[in-house]
Amino acid sequence: NGVAKVMAARTTMTPAVADSASRVLGLWGDETTFGPAVDGTLTIDGRNAEWVALIDGFEAAVNRRGSAVTFTVPGDQGTFRGRVDANAGAIKGFWVQPAGLIRNNAYATPVTLVAASPKIWIGTVRPLPDRISMYLQTSRAPDGTVSAFMRNPEFNFMRRKTYIVTVDGDKVLLTNRSKPEDRLRGSLDNETGQLRMEVEDIGVFDFTQRDRNHASGFYPETVQTSGSGIREPVAIDDGWSTASLTDSGMDPAPIEALSKHLDDTVVADSSTPRVQGIAIARHGKLVFEKYFYGFDRERTHDTRSAGKTFAPLLVGLAIEHGAKFTIKTPVAQVFPGPANARYADARKRRITVENLMTMTSGLACDDGDSDSPGNEDTMQSQHEQRDWYRYTLDVPMAREPGGKEAVYCSAGINLLGGIISQATGVWLPEFFDTYVAKPLQIRDYHINLMPTGNAYLAGGIYLRPRDMLKLGQLYLSNGRWNGKQIVAPGWVAMSTERHSAFAPDHLYGFGWHLHEMTVAGHSYREYAAEGNGGQFVIVLPELDLAVVIVAGNYGEFKTWYPLQHLVEEFVIPAATGALSCGSAPCKQGATAK
C-alpha cells in the first residue's frame, strides 16, 4: 500500500511553481486500514478432548457448554460465540471484533463453519474493516491565497472547515478561515512526494497527490464509461429477483437523469451532498442500483438511525414468537427495582413498550438537546454506567408518558433491546439473525455492540444497501419475503400508522417516519427509516415502490435530510410518468426539476 502511494505520487506530482504554497495545489489522498488484527480462515478442531481454534496464526482453547462453543483470541483480539448445529453439520455463530483505532464500538459479524471432515469445522471471518480515507483538496482562492478543505467518506470528519494554506520550506500550515486558532501542521517529503499532516483527535495522514483515477472516495465516479450506465441489477444469491426498469413499468429516462445528476456532482467543499448508493425495488423486484465514491453492492454501509426501525420489528417478532409481554406492558414490569430510587416518580412506572417505540416515554431524553441527561451522546460518552439500559432507566422524567408529541430519544429505542433480551433470554445478535437476517437472506452484516456486549438497537448496524432495501420490501409486502410470512400483517399495519408526531408534517409510527411526497399535484403516502448522514429506506405503497439511499454527509442535517427529495424529483416521475413540479400541478410545457 505504501509503495503504491509513493508510485502514485511520483507519477501525478505537479512541477513546483513560483510561490511556495503552489507546491501543494491539487488533490491529495490517504486510505489506511488499521485492522482488525484477526480475520481470515477459522478452523475449530474437535478431534481431541480439548478442542482448539486456529485463525490468522493464533491458537485458542475452545470452551464448550452443551452445544455452545466460545473462545477468545489471545490479547482479546477477537471472540467467537456460536453453537454446534448437528443437523446442518455446522457451527453457527458470531465473530465479535473489539473496538478499533477509528471505530470505538465492538461489532458482531455472523460466521458459519461447515464440517470439512469429522470433528473439523472451517469458515471465514470477515470483520468490519477499521478503515479511514482522507482527501485534501487545495486550490487557488479568489484572494490569491491557497485554500483547502478535507473530505472523509466513512465518517465525514473535518466537515464545514475551510483552511488557508501556507508553506515555509518543507513545513505546511493549514489555518481555519473562520477559527484561526484551529491549525493543522504538516511537512512535505520531497523524496517520496508525501505530505504528512497531523489531524488532531483523528491521526497522522501520509497524503500523496491524486488524479481522478486514484481517488475513488473523493469523486462520485472515477473514469466514466460510455453509454447510459443504466443496467438491470445483477442477480446474486441474496434473495432478490431482478428486472429492468421497463419491465417494472418505470420510465428509464428520469433514472438516467438521476444517475447523471449524481455522477456530475461537483465536489466544491466539505458539505457537498454525497450520495454513496441508491437502490430501487418495484413490484417486489430489484430494478436499479448504483454506487458512488468507492462503494459497491458488497460494501456494507453504516445505517445510523435508519437501523432504529429494526427495533420495533424485533419487538413484534418477539411477541409473535411467544415472549411474555405486549406493547402495553409497563417497562417497570420487565426491569423491576430498585423501586425506591428508579421508580420513585410514579410517571416512570407508567412508561410502556409502546411509549418507547413511539418516542413518547416522557423521559428527559432528547437527542436534540445537548443538556438533556438522556441525550445519546451524553449516555455514550460517560463511563460511570457501562450498562446503557440501567442508564436509561435512571434518567429522570420530563413529562407524562404517552400523548401524541414525540421527542427524539435514541436511548428509549435502545431500551427495547433490553426488553426483548429479558423476555426471550436470547442474545440480541442471535435473535436478529434467527428472525430477521436468515429469513430475509441478509448476509455479511455487522451489529454494533454496547459496552456490556449486547446489540445497540438505536442504530448503527452495517448492511449492504440491497439488504437495507429488504426492510422496506418486507413492510411493502405486508410482512412477506419471497412468499414466506416473516412478521404478521397486523404488525406491519400498526407499525406504519400514526402514533405520534415530531411536527405537524412529520408523523411517527413504530420506528417509521411518516410523510407525504407530492409530485405533479398528487400526494403519495410515504413511510421511511431515516438516519444521520442521508440513510433512507423509503416506502411508497401506492406505487408498490421501495427505495434505499445511502450517503456520507454525517452531522450535516441541512445537507443530508433533503436527499430524500431525490425520490420526488426522479423516482416517482419514473414510476408515474408525471413531472416533478413540487406541490403545484405542472403547467403546460413545464419540465421536471
XYZ file of C-alpha atoms in Angstrom:
593
model
C 0.000 0.000 0.000
C 2.828 2.395 0.873
C 4.715 1.551 -2.351
C 1.549 2.178 -4.371
C 1.110 5.573 -2.719
C 4.683 6.589 -3.490
C 4.385 5.444 -7.107
C 1.120 7.355 -7.482
C 2.785 10.431 -6.046
C 5.739 10.220 -8.434
C 3.528 9.827 -11.479
C 0.988 12.540 -10.624
C 3.013 15.168 -8.746
C 2.821 18.559 -10.493
C 6.010 20.632 -11.005
C 6.760 23.277 -8.408
C 5.766 26.800 -9.369
C 6.814 30.209 -8.240
C 5.216 30.717 -4.837
C 5.757 28.061 -2.177
C 2.072 27.362 -1.399
C 1.549 26.362 -5.021
C 3.604 23.253 -4.287
C 0.577 21.729 -2.570
C -2.081 22.655 -5.145
C -4.340 19.799 -6.232
C -5.940 16.760 -4.659
C -4.177 14.670 -2.022
C -5.358 11.396 -0.559
C -4.625 8.755 2.048
C -6.505 5.483 2.566
C -5.496 3.407 5.563
C -6.899 0.230 7.133
C -5.863 -0.260 10.764
C -7.335 -3.727 11.178
C -8.888 -5.664 12.766
C -5.765 -7.648 13.534
C -7.521 -11.010 13.229
C -9.535 -12.240 10.256
C -9.474 -14.936 7.584
C -9.933 -18.699 7.793
C -11.156 -20.030 11.119
C -10.731 -23.718 11.964
C -12.213 -25.423 15.007
C -10.567 -28.785 15.663
C -12.646 -31.042 17.878
C -10.826 -34.336 17.318
C -9.370 -34.416 20.820
C -10.981 -33.977 24.199
C -9.694 -30.409 24.291
C -10.997 -28.521 21.264
C -8.834 -25.787 19.748
C -9.471 -22.889 17.372
C -6.940 -21.671 14.826
C -7.144 -18.343 12.987
C -4.611 -15.968 11.477
C -1.672 -17.631 13.235
C -3.369 -17.724 16.634
C -4.440 -20.787 18.612
C -7.037 -20.659 21.370
C -8.722 -23.178 23.644
C -12.419 -23.681 22.899
C -14.879 -23.652 25.779
C -17.884 -25.955 25.406
C -21.141 -25.999 27.296
C -23.689 -28.262 25.692
C -23.918 -27.180 22.055
C -22.425 -23.746 22.820
C -18.808 -23.104 21.816
C -16.800 -19.992 22.620
C -13.193 -18.870 22.542
C -11.188 -15.670 22.703
C -8.037 -14.956 20.715
C -5.002 -14.140 22.899
C -4.803 -10.452 23.724
C -8.591 -10.097 23.450
C -8.208 -9.521 19.714
C -11.477 -11.234 18.890
C -14.077 -13.583 20.341
C -16.221 -16.284 18.790
C -19.522 -17.403 20.260
C -21.635 -19.993 18.489
C -23.432 -23.333 18.616
C -22.903 -26.716 17.038
C -25.782 -27.456 14.686
C -25.575 -31.249 14.383
C -28.376 -31.389 11.823
C -26.620 -28.969 9.493
C -23.136 -30.344 10.169
C -22.017 -26.830 11.024
C -21.113 -24.414 13.792
C -23.078 -21.195 13.518
C -22.294 -18.090 15.486
C -20.744 -14.640 15.604
C -17.272 -13.192 15.482
C -17.005 -10.272 17.907
C -14.260 -7.827 16.993
C -13.042 -5.387 19.638
C -13.200 -1.618 19.268
C -10.510 -0.334 16.918
C -8.487 2.816 16.446
C -11.182 4.516 14.367
C -14.310 2.576 15.338
C -14.914 2.888 19.070
C -17.509 0.083 19.246
C -17.235 -3.680 19.130
C -19.127 -5.370 16.291
C -20.649 -8.818 15.889
C -20.490 -10.455 12.447
C -22.248 -13.750 11.562
C -19.967 -16.699 10.792
C -20.821 -20.239 9.686
C -18.241 -23.017 9.914
C -19.012 -26.137 7.872
C -17.739 -29.647 8.523
C -14.644 -30.277 6.417
C -14.134 -33.719 7.938
C -15.317 -35.445 11.138
C -14.847 -33.051 14.078
C -13.209 -30.358 11.895
C -15.181 -27.203 11.044
C -13.877 -24.434 8.784
C -15.272 -20.997 7.954
C -14.222 -17.462 7.075
C -14.197 -14.496 9.438
C -14.800 -11.195 7.659
C -14.978 -8.480 10.337
C -15.796 -4.847 9.630
C -12.613 -3.112 8.408
C -11.260 -0.388 10.670
C -10.720 1.857 7.665
C -10.411 5.573 7.125
C -9.894 7.605 3.970
C -8.994 11.275 3.947
C -8.782 13.626 0.983
C -7.287 17.113 0.996
C -8.327 19.408 -1.856
C -6.314 22.585 -2.341
C -6.969 25.329 -4.896
C -6.262 28.986 -5.593
C -8.832 31.218 -3.883
C -10.097 34.484 -5.438
C -7.988 36.484 -2.970
C -4.826 34.801 -4.267
C -4.304 32.541 -1.261
C -4.328 28.767 -1.446
C -7.492 27.371 0.118
C -8.115 23.807 1.291
C -10.822 21.517 2.651
C -10.911 17.845 3.642
C -13.394 15.085 2.921
C -13.739 11.785 4.705
C -16.135 9.267 3.074
C -16.616 6.982 6.077
C -17.432 9.428 8.903
C -17.404 12.938 7.409
C -14.670 14.121 9.739
C -13.440 17.694 9.164
C -16.813 18.855 7.837
C -17.584 22.557 7.464
C -13.924 23.539 7.686
C -12.016 25.591 5.121
C -8.325 26.397 5.530
C -5.729 28.853 4.277
C -2.558 27.024 3.251
C 0.912 28.420 3.812
C 4.217 26.676 3.056
C 7.598 27.550 4.550
C 10.322 25.265 3.227
C 9.073 21.760 3.907
C 6.633 22.953 6.626
C 2.925 23.164 5.740
C 0.361 25.021 7.842
C -3.432 24.898 7.412
C -5.269 27.700 9.251
C -9.041 27.568 9.664
C -10.519 30.599 7.882
C -13.275 31.093 10.461
C -11.316 29.981 13.536
C -7.633 30.974 13.186
C -6.566 29.202 16.379
C -7.571 25.919 14.695
C -4.423 24.876 12.832
C -3.113 21.700 11.231
C 0.594 21.200 10.764
C 2.419 19.009 8.330
C 5.523 18.579 6.222
C 6.437 17.818 2.624
C 8.843 14.999 1.839
C 10.490 15.941 -1.447
C 11.974 12.474 -1.890
C 8.745 10.490 -1.649
C 6.331 13.239 -2.655
C 4.285 12.704 0.501
C 2.536 15.381 2.520
C 2.329 14.257 6.132
C -0.400 16.015 8.122
C -1.358 15.571 11.741
C -5.118 15.911 12.243
C -5.955 16.381 15.918
C -8.035 13.605 17.521
C -8.009 11.553 14.306
C -4.461 10.651 13.352
C -1.482 11.288 11.089
C -2.052 11.007 7.348
C 0.569 10.425 4.670
C -1.040 12.137 1.697
C 0.053 11.629 -1.896
C -1.212 13.637 -4.834
C -4.018 12.056 -6.815
C -5.820 12.307 -10.113
C -9.408 11.195 -10.709
C -8.381 7.584 -11.316
C -6.686 7.335 -7.922
C -9.335 8.984 -5.705
C -12.432 6.808 -5.773
C -13.535 8.063 -2.358
C -13.446 11.715 -3.442
C -15.198 11.669 -6.821
C -18.654 10.166 -7.448
C -17.047 8.045 -10.149
C -13.542 7.671 -11.485
C -13.428 7.201 -15.278
C -16.967 7.284 -16.613
C -17.959 4.532 -19.014
C -19.750 5.142 -22.287
C -23.486 4.567 -22.572
C -26.361 5.428 -20.254
C -24.973 3.499 -17.287
C -28.458 2.096 -16.608
C -28.266 -1.677 -16.350
C -30.523 -4.283 -14.861
C -29.127 -5.214 -11.429
C -27.070 -8.379 -11.208
C -28.936 -11.341 -9.741
C -26.874 -12.891 -6.959
C -27.615 -15.348 -4.180
C -29.309 -12.898 -1.809
C -32.997 -13.489 -2.470
C -33.639 -10.584 -4.826
C -35.285 -11.251 -8.165
C -34.206 -8.601 -10.651
C -35.923 -6.902 -13.579
C -35.338 -3.988 -15.901
C -36.893 -0.606 -15.248
C -39.036 -1.014 -18.348
C -40.295 -4.449 -17.301
C -41.326 -2.983 -13.943
C -43.344 -0.230 -15.596
C -40.810 2.540 -14.969
C -39.548 5.076 -17.480
C -35.718 4.782 -17.605
C -35.261 8.447 -18.601
C -35.754 10.001 -15.128
C -33.499 7.328 -13.580
C -30.843 8.069 -16.212
C -31.211 11.730 -15.253
C -30.823 10.789 -11.568
C -27.699 8.788 -12.327
C -26.212 11.658 -14.318
C -27.162 14.147 -11.611
C -25.208 12.119 -9.039
C -22.320 11.337 -11.402
C -21.874 15.020 -12.215
C -21.757 16.203 -8.602
C -19.000 18.789 -8.307
C -17.102 18.432 -5.050
C -16.889 22.108 -4.197
C -16.380 21.928 -0.435
C -16.705 19.628 2.557
C -20.516 19.975 2.594
C -21.235 18.871 -0.981
C -24.108 16.307 -0.969
C -22.540 12.870 -1.205
C -24.879 10.042 -2.184
C -22.881 6.820 -1.942
C -25.537 4.453 -3.242
C -29.142 4.115 -4.359
C -31.309 1.041 -4.943
C -34.912 0.742 -6.147
C -37.416 -2.107 -5.899
C -40.671 -2.144 -7.892
C -43.363 -4.806 -7.717
C -41.114 -6.876 -5.467
C -38.092 -6.921 -7.771
C -34.788 -5.071 -7.662
C -34.799 -2.830 -10.738
C -31.958 -0.354 -10.172
C -28.834 0.048 -8.098
C -25.797 2.253 -8.461
C -22.931 3.169 -6.165
C -20.561 6.113 -5.890
C -17.452 7.314 -4.026
C -15.797 3.901 -3.971
C -18.807 1.968 -2.651
C -20.243 -1.105 -4.367
C -23.035 -3.611 -3.805
C -20.903 -5.767 -1.477
C -19.651 -2.991 0.778
C -21.729 -2.637 3.912
C -22.904 0.824 4.893
C -23.478 2.452 8.279
C -27.268 2.735 8.551
C -27.077 5.057 11.570
C -30.593 5.741 12.893
C -32.272 4.074 9.918
C -31.337 0.937 11.849
C -33.717 2.035 14.639
C -36.616 0.703 12.595
C -35.411 -2.849 13.228
C -36.063 -2.433 16.969
C -39.893 -2.344 16.771
C -39.731 -5.114 14.160
C -37.855 -7.259 16.690
C -40.446 -6.369 19.348
C -43.215 -7.589 17.081
C -41.320 -10.784 16.277
C -40.610 -11.452 19.949
C -44.297 -11.119 20.816
C -45.268 -13.247 17.834
C -42.868 -15.997 18.914
C -44.149 -16.244 22.456
C -42.407 -13.579 24.538
C -44.462 -12.761 27.631
C -45.117 -9.079 27.099
C -47.301 -6.827 24.940
C -46.987 -3.280 23.680
C -48.991 -2.193 26.745
C -46.610 -3.860 29.210
C -45.029 -1.339 31.622
C -41.259 -1.171 31.322
C -41.042 -1.327 35.129
C -42.554 -4.803 34.967
C -39.713 -6.005 32.748
C -36.993 -4.159 34.704
C -38.125 -4.252 38.355
C -36.371 -2.240 41.082
C -34.636 -0.693 42.734
C -38.148 0.645 43.218
C -37.358 3.254 45.865
C -34.898 5.058 43.621
C -35.559 4.201 40.000
C -39.355 4.338 40.070
C -39.909 6.922 42.803
C -41.546 9.084 40.143
C -44.899 7.399 39.514
C -44.873 8.609 35.916
C -41.921 6.339 35.172
C -43.913 3.324 36.310
C -46.431 4.147 33.576
C -43.964 4.004 30.652
C -44.951 1.175 28.289
C -43.236 -0.681 25.479
C -45.433 1.249 23.066
C -44.239 4.569 24.513
C -40.637 3.606 23.765
C -41.487 2.617 20.179
C -43.295 5.906 19.534
C -40.761 8.126 21.365
C -43.371 9.286 23.875
C -41.757 7.830 27.012
C -41.737 11.156 28.851
C -38.116 10.595 29.917
C -35.767 13.585 29.978
C -34.227 12.165 26.848
C -33.870 14.489 23.869
C -31.123 13.907 21.317
C -31.683 17.420 20.015
C -30.744 18.948 23.372
C -27.114 18.546 24.449
C -28.123 19.355 28.047
C -30.679 16.553 28.202
C -29.481 13.800 30.600
C -30.818 11.111 28.271
C -29.120 12.561 25.183
C -27.483 9.755 23.168
C -24.066 11.422 23.048
C -24.179 12.066 26.790
C -25.029 8.439 27.506
C -22.364 7.036 25.206
C -19.576 9.373 26.320
C -19.975 8.815 30.067
C -18.054 5.938 31.701
C -19.682 5.667 35.117
C -22.529 3.403 33.946
C -21.495 0.853 31.318
C -24.978 -0.694 31.290
C -26.920 1.633 28.997
C -30.223 0.001 29.914
C -29.700 0.980 33.550
C -28.505 4.411 32.495
C -31.737 4.973 30.554
C -33.954 3.654 33.340
C -32.331 6.082 35.769
C -32.937 9.153 33.584
C -35.488 11.445 35.285
C -38.917 12.125 33.847
C -39.675 15.320 31.945
C -43.359 14.781 31.196
C -46.204 12.285 31.436
C -45.643 9.273 29.139
C -47.911 8.816 26.165
C -49.698 11.509 24.226
C -49.057 12.489 20.617
C -45.889 14.570 20.935
C -42.747 12.624 20.020
C -39.325 13.603 21.383
C -36.385 12.014 19.595
C -34.834 9.621 22.111
C -32.316 7.008 20.937
C -31.825 5.627 24.449
C -35.522 4.750 24.630
C -35.442 2.832 21.347
C -32.329 1.005 22.526
C -34.117 0.012 25.741
C -36.447 -2.106 23.591
C -33.480 -4.421 23.100
C -33.265 -4.966 26.835
C -36.951 -5.838 26.955
C -36.521 -8.386 24.155
C -33.462 -9.929 25.822
C -35.161 -10.141 29.215
C -38.295 -11.695 27.747
C -36.618 -14.206 25.416
C -33.319 -14.957 27.166
C -31.621 -14.660 23.769
C -28.579 -12.538 22.898
C -29.832 -9.825 20.518
C -27.466 -10.620 17.612
C -28.714 -14.224 17.724
C -32.337 -13.084 17.878
C -31.797 -10.729 14.916
C -30.054 -13.447 12.926
C -32.740 -16.042 13.599
C -35.840 -13.947 12.975
C -34.666 -11.217 10.558
C -31.339 -11.868 8.849
C -31.804 -15.529 7.954
C -35.444 -15.215 6.780
C -34.608 -12.092 4.725
C -31.396 -13.659 3.364
C -29.325 -10.783 4.774
C -25.611 -11.542 4.833
C -22.248 -10.002 5.672
C -23.693 -7.578 8.214
C -22.094 -6.126 11.340
C -24.051 -5.274 14.518
C -22.543 -2.658 16.826
C -22.415 -3.660 20.477
C -22.746 -1.795 23.760
C -20.011 -1.900 26.409
C -21.849 -4.803 28.069
C -21.724 -6.832 24.844
C -25.347 -6.800 23.727
C -26.502 -5.171 20.482
C -27.233 -1.450 20.385
C -30.680 -1.189 18.770
C -30.782 2.596 18.368
C -28.889 2.448 15.089
C -25.518 1.776 13.556
C -25.849 -1.712 12.090
C -23.775 -2.057 8.911
C -25.728 -3.540 5.996
C -25.380 -3.831 2.247
C -27.849 -1.384 0.614
C -29.549 -4.334 -1.124
C -30.221 -5.796 2.326
C -31.415 -2.453 3.708
C -33.949 -2.415 0.878
C -35.393 -5.712 2.108
C -36.671 -3.940 5.216
C -38.772 -1.680 3.000
C -39.891 -4.550 0.797
C -40.876 -6.628 3.834
C -43.310 -3.955 5.012
C -44.444 -3.151 1.477
C -45.377 -6.843 1.089
C -47.340 -6.950 4.368
C -44.651 -8.864 6.223
C -43.759 -11.351 3.482
C -40.439 -12.021 1.763
C -40.215 -14.336 -1.228
C -43.551 -15.891 -0.411
C -42.848 -16.527 3.271
C -44.613 -14.684 6.080
C -41.890 -13.207 8.307
C -43.940 -10.893 10.518
C -47.707 -10.612 10.903
C -49.559 -8.251 8.513
C -51.261 -6.706 11.533
C -47.909 -5.658 12.985
C -46.933 -4.083 9.651
C -50.185 -2.114 9.518
C -49.914 -0.974 13.137
C -46.237 -0.025 12.755
C -46.879 2.271 9.798
C -49.874 4.073 11.323
C -49.572 7.430 13.047
C -48.946 7.102 16.794
C -47.137 10.374 17.498
C -45.597 13.371 15.716
C -42.415 15.438 15.803
C -44.143 18.183 13.777
C -47.497 18.574 12.002
C -45.986 17.259 8.766
C -43.629 14.760 10.416
C -45.560 11.885 11.933
C -44.193 8.746 13.555
C -45.274 5.114 13.804
C -43.352 2.267 15.402
C -39.880 3.290 14.278
C -41.132 4.588 10.908
C -41.189 8.270 9.926
C -44.442 9.128 8.132
C -44.608 11.783 5.411
C -46.234 12.637 2.136
C -44.414 13.172 -1.143
C -46.070 15.413 -3.710
C -45.437 15.188 -7.458
C -47.491 16.956 -10.117
C -50.101 17.908 -7.537
C -50.623 14.334 -6.318
C -49.651 13.361 -2.757
C -48.257 9.909 -2.083
C -48.250 8.380 1.373
C -44.699 7.522 2.392
C -43.064 5.910 5.397
C -39.329 5.794 5.912
C -36.457 4.659 8.082
C -34.137 7.664 8.386
C -30.549 8.000 9.556
C -27.892 10.651 10.065
C -25.784 11.372 7.008
C -28.512 10.502 4.498
C -29.566 6.902 5.162
C -33.120 6.283 3.961
C -35.377 3.305 3.419
C -38.388 4.893 1.704
C -41.648 3.036 1.010
C -44.436 4.286 -1.287
C -47.305 1.786 -1.028
C -49.477 3.378 -3.727
C -46.701 2.845 -6.282
C -45.561 -0.550 -4.915
C -42.128 1.041 -4.662
C -39.254 0.924 -2.166
C -36.069 2.996 -2.375
C -32.808 2.996 -0.440
C -30.460 5.969 -0.366
C -27.151 5.859 1.498
C -24.917 8.890 1.849
C -21.945 10.281 3.751
C -22.999 13.730 4.966
C -22.884 12.759 8.648
C -23.597 15.586 11.049
C -24.931 17.928 8.342
C -28.704 17.785 8.681
C -29.357 20.612 6.212
C -27.380 18.716 3.578
C -28.479 15.111 4.121
C -32.163 15.435 5.028
C -33.180 16.936 1.652
C -31.598 13.977 -0.155
C -34.885 12.095 0.201
C -36.374 14.569 -2.278
C -34.427 12.782 -4.996
C -37.316 10.305 -4.856
C -39.803 13.094 -5.659
C -37.615 14.604 -8.349
C -36.644 11.438 -10.211
C -38.035 8.145 -8.915
C -41.741 8.928 -8.636
C -41.767 10.537 -12.094
C -40.159 7.349 -13.449
C -42.929 5.279 -11.889
C -45.825 7.545 -12.885
C -44.751 9.424 -15.990
C -45.532 12.638 -14.131
C -43.261 15.639 -13.967
C -41.971 16.777 -10.610
C -43.216 20.325 -10.143
C -43.479 20.374 -6.381
C -46.861 20.708 -4.726
C -48.453 22.578 -7.651
C -49.759 20.909 -10.809
C -47.285 21.057 -13.685
C -48.057 23.795 -16.210
C -48.105 23.028 -19.896
C -44.568 22.930 -21.238
C -43.011 22.566 -17.791
C -40.081 20.265 -17.306
C -39.161 18.151 -14.346
C -36.960 19.872 -11.796
